[in-house]
CSV table of C-alpha atoms in Angstrom, one decimal:
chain,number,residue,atom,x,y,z
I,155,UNK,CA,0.0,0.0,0.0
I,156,UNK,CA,2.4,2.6,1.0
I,157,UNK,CA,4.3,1.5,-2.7
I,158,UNK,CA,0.9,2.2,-4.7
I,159,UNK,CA,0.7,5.8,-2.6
I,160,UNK,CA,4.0,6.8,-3.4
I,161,UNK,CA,3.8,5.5,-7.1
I,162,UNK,CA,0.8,7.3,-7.2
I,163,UNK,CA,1.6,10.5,-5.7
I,164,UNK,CA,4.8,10.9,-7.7
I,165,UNK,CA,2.5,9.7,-10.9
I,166,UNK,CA,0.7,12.5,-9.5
I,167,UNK,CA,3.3,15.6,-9.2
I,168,UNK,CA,5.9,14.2,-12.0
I,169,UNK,CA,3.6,12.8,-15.1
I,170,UNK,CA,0.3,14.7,-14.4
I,171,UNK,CA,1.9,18.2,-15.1
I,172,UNK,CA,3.8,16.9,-17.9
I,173,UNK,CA,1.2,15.3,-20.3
I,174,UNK,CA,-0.8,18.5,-19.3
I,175,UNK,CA,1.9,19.9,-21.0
I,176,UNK,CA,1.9,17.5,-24.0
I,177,UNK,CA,-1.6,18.3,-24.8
I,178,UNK,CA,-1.1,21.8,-24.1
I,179,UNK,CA,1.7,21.8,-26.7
I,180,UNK,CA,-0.4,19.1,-29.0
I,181,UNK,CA,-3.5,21.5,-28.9
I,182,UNK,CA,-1.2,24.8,-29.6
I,183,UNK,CA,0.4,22.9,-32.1
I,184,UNK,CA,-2.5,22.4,-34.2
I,185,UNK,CA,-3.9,25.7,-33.2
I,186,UNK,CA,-1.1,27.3,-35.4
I,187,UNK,CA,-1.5,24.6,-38.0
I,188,UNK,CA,-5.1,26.3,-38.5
I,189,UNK,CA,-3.5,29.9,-38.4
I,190,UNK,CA,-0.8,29.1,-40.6
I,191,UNK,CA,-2.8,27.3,-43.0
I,192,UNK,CA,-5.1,30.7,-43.3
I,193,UNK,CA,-2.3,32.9,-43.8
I,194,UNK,CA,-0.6,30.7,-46.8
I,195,UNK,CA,-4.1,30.9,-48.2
I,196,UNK,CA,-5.5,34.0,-47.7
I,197,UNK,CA,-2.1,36.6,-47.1
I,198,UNK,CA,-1.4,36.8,-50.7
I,199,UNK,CA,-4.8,37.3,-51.7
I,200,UNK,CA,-4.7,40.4,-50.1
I,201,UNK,CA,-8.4,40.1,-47.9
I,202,UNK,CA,-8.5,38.4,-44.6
I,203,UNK,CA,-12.8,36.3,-45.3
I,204,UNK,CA,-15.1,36.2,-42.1
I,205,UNK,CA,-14.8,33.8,-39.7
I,206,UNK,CA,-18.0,31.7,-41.2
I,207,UNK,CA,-15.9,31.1,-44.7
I,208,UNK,CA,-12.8,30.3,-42.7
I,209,UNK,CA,-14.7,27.7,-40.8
I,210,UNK,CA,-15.4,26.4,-44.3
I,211,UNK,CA,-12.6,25.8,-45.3
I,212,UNK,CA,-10.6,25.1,-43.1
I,213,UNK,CA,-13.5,21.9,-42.3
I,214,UNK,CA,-13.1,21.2,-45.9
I,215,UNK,CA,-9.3,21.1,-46.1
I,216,UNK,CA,-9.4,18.5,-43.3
I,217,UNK,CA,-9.1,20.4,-39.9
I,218,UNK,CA,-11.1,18.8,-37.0
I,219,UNK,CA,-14.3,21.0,-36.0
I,220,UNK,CA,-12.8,21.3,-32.4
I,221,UNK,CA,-9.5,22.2,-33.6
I,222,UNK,CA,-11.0,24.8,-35.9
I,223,UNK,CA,-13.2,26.4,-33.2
I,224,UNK,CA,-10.8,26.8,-30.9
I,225,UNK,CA,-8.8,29.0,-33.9
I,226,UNK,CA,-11.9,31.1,-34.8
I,227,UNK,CA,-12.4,31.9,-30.8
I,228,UNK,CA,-8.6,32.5,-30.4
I,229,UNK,CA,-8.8,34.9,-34.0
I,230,UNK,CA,-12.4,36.1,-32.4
I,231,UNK,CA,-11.0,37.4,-29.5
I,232,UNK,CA,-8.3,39.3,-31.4
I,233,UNK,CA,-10.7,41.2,-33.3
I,234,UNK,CA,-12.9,41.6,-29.9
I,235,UNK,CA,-8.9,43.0,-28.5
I,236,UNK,CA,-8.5,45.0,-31.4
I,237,UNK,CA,-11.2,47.0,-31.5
I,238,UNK,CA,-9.8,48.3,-27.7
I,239,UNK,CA,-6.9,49.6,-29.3
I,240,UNK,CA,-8.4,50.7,-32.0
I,241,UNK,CA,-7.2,54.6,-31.5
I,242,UNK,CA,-4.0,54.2,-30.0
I,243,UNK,CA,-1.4,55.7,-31.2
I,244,UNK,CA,2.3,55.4,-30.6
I,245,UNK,CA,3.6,55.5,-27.3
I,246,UNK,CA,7.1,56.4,-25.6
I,247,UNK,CA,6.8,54.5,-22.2
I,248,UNK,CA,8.3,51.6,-21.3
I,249,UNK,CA,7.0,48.3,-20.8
I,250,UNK,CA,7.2,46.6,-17.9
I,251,UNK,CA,6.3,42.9,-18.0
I,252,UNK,CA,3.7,41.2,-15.2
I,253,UNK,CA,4.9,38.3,-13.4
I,254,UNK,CA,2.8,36.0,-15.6
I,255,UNK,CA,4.8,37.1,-19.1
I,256,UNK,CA,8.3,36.7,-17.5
I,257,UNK,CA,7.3,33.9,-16.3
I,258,UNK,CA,5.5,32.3,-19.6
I,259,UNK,CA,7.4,33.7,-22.2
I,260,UNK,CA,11.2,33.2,-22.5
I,261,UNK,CA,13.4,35.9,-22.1
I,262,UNK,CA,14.1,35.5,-26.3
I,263,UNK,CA,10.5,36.3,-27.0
I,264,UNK,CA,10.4,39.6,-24.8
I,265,UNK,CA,13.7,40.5,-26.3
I,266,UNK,CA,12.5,39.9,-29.7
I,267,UNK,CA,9.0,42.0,-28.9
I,268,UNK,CA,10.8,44.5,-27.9
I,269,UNK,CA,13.4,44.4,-30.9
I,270,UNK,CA,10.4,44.7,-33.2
I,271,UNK,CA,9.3,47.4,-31.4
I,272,UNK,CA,11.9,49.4,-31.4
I,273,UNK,CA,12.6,49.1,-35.1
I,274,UNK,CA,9.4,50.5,-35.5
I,275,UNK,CA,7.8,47.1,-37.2
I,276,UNK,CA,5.1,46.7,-34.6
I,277,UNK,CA,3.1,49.6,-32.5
I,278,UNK,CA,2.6,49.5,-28.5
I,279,UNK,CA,-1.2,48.5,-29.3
I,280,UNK,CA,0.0,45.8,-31.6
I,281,UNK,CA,2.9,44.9,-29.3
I,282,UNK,CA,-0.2,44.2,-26.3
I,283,UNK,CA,-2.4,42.5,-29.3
I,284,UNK,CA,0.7,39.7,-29.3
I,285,UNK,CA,1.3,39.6,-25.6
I,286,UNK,CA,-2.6,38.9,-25.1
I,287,UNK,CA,-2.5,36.1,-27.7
I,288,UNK,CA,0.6,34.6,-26.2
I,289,UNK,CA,-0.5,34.7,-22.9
I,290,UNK,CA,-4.2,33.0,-24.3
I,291,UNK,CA,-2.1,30.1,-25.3
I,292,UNK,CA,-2.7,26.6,-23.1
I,293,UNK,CA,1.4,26.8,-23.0
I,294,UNK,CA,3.2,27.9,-20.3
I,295,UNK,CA,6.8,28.0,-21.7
I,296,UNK,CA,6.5,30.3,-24.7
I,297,UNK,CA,9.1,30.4,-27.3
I,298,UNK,CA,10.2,32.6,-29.7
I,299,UNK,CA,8.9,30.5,-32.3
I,300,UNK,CA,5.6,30.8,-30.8
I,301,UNK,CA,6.3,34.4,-30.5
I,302,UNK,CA,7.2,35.0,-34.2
I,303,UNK,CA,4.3,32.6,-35.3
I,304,UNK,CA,1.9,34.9,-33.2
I,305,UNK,CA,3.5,37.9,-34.5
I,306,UNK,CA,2.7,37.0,-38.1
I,307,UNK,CA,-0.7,35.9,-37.2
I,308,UNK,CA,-1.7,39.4,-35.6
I,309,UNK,CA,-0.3,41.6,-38.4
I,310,UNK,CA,-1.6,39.6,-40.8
I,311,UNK,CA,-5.1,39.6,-39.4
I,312,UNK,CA,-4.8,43.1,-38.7
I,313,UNK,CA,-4.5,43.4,-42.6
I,314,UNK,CA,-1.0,45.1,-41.7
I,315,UNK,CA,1.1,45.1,-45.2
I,316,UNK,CA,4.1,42.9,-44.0
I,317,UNK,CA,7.4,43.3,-45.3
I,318,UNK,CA,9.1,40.1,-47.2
I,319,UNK,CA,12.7,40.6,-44.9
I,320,UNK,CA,9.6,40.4,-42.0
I,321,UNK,CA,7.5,37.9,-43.0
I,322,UNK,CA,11.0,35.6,-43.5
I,323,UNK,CA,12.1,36.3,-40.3
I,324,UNK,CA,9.0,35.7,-38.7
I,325,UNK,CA,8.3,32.3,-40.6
I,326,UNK,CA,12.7,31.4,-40.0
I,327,UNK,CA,13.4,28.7,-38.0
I,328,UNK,CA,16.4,29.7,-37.2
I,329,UNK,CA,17.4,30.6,-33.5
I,330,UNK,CA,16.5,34.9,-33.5
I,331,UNK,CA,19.9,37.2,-32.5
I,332,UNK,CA,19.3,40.5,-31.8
I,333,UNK,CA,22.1,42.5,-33.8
């Protein structure tokens, strides 16, 4: 008995947190699968279609209805997000990070945010547009990756005309260096 409670309780502290971590990663993983997907189809074309004709097709191109969804909520409450920063313009403070995003996104994501920033590619409104997404994600260790993916997502569905030395950086796999 007291080897089925420890078993247990370590199954309990150890594995518990980390498959919630595996499907957190699974579930964001698809997630952008679904973004990505819409912005190779629909960046070039120059028009970002309503949520109804993105569930469409994305359904029709073989994306699972709860996978999809949970896309259109995540792209739903950007627009909802949006709208709050509608009017704002520019911005000379400095950010200060909560607790939450030093603690969820790696210290390369905040640098590169604030990189972008800096070189006047992204605006303060846009810069909290990304940090909000981020910080919706199931994941708790945010990468830069993430961060780039996220990046491209929001200007893209903000209808922001991206550069192409942006839109490779954003889409490189390669490890980001701040020069």
């Amino acid at each position: 008995d007291n080897f089925r409670a420890l078993t247990q309780s370590l199954f309990i502290t150890r594995c518990v947190p980390f498959l919630a971590q595996i499907h957190a990663n699974r579930c964001e993983q698809i997630m952008f699968d679904v973004l990505v997907f819409l912005f190779e189809n629909y960046y070039g074309a120059g028009y970002r279609p309503d949520l109804s004709t993105l569930s469409r097709k994305l359904l029709a191109a073989g994306f699972d209805n709860v996978e999809v969804h949970e896309a259109l909520d995540w792209l739903a409450d950007l627009d909802e997000i949006g709208e709050r920063y509608q009017g704002f313009t520019g911005g000379n403070g400095i950010r200060v990070y909560t607790a939450e995003e030093t603690e969820r996104l790696s210290e390369e994501s905040l640098h590169f945010l604030s990189f972008l920033e800096h070189a006047a590619t992204i605006t303060p409104a846009q810069r909290e547009l990304i940090l909000d997404r981020l910080t919706a994600l199931d994941s708790q260790d945010i990468g830069v990756e993430t961060t780039k993916l996220t990046t491209l997502i929001v200007l893209w569905y903000q209808k922001v005309t991206l550069d192409t030395l942006l839109i490779g950086e954003l889409l490189s796999q390669k490890p980001y260096h701040m020069h």
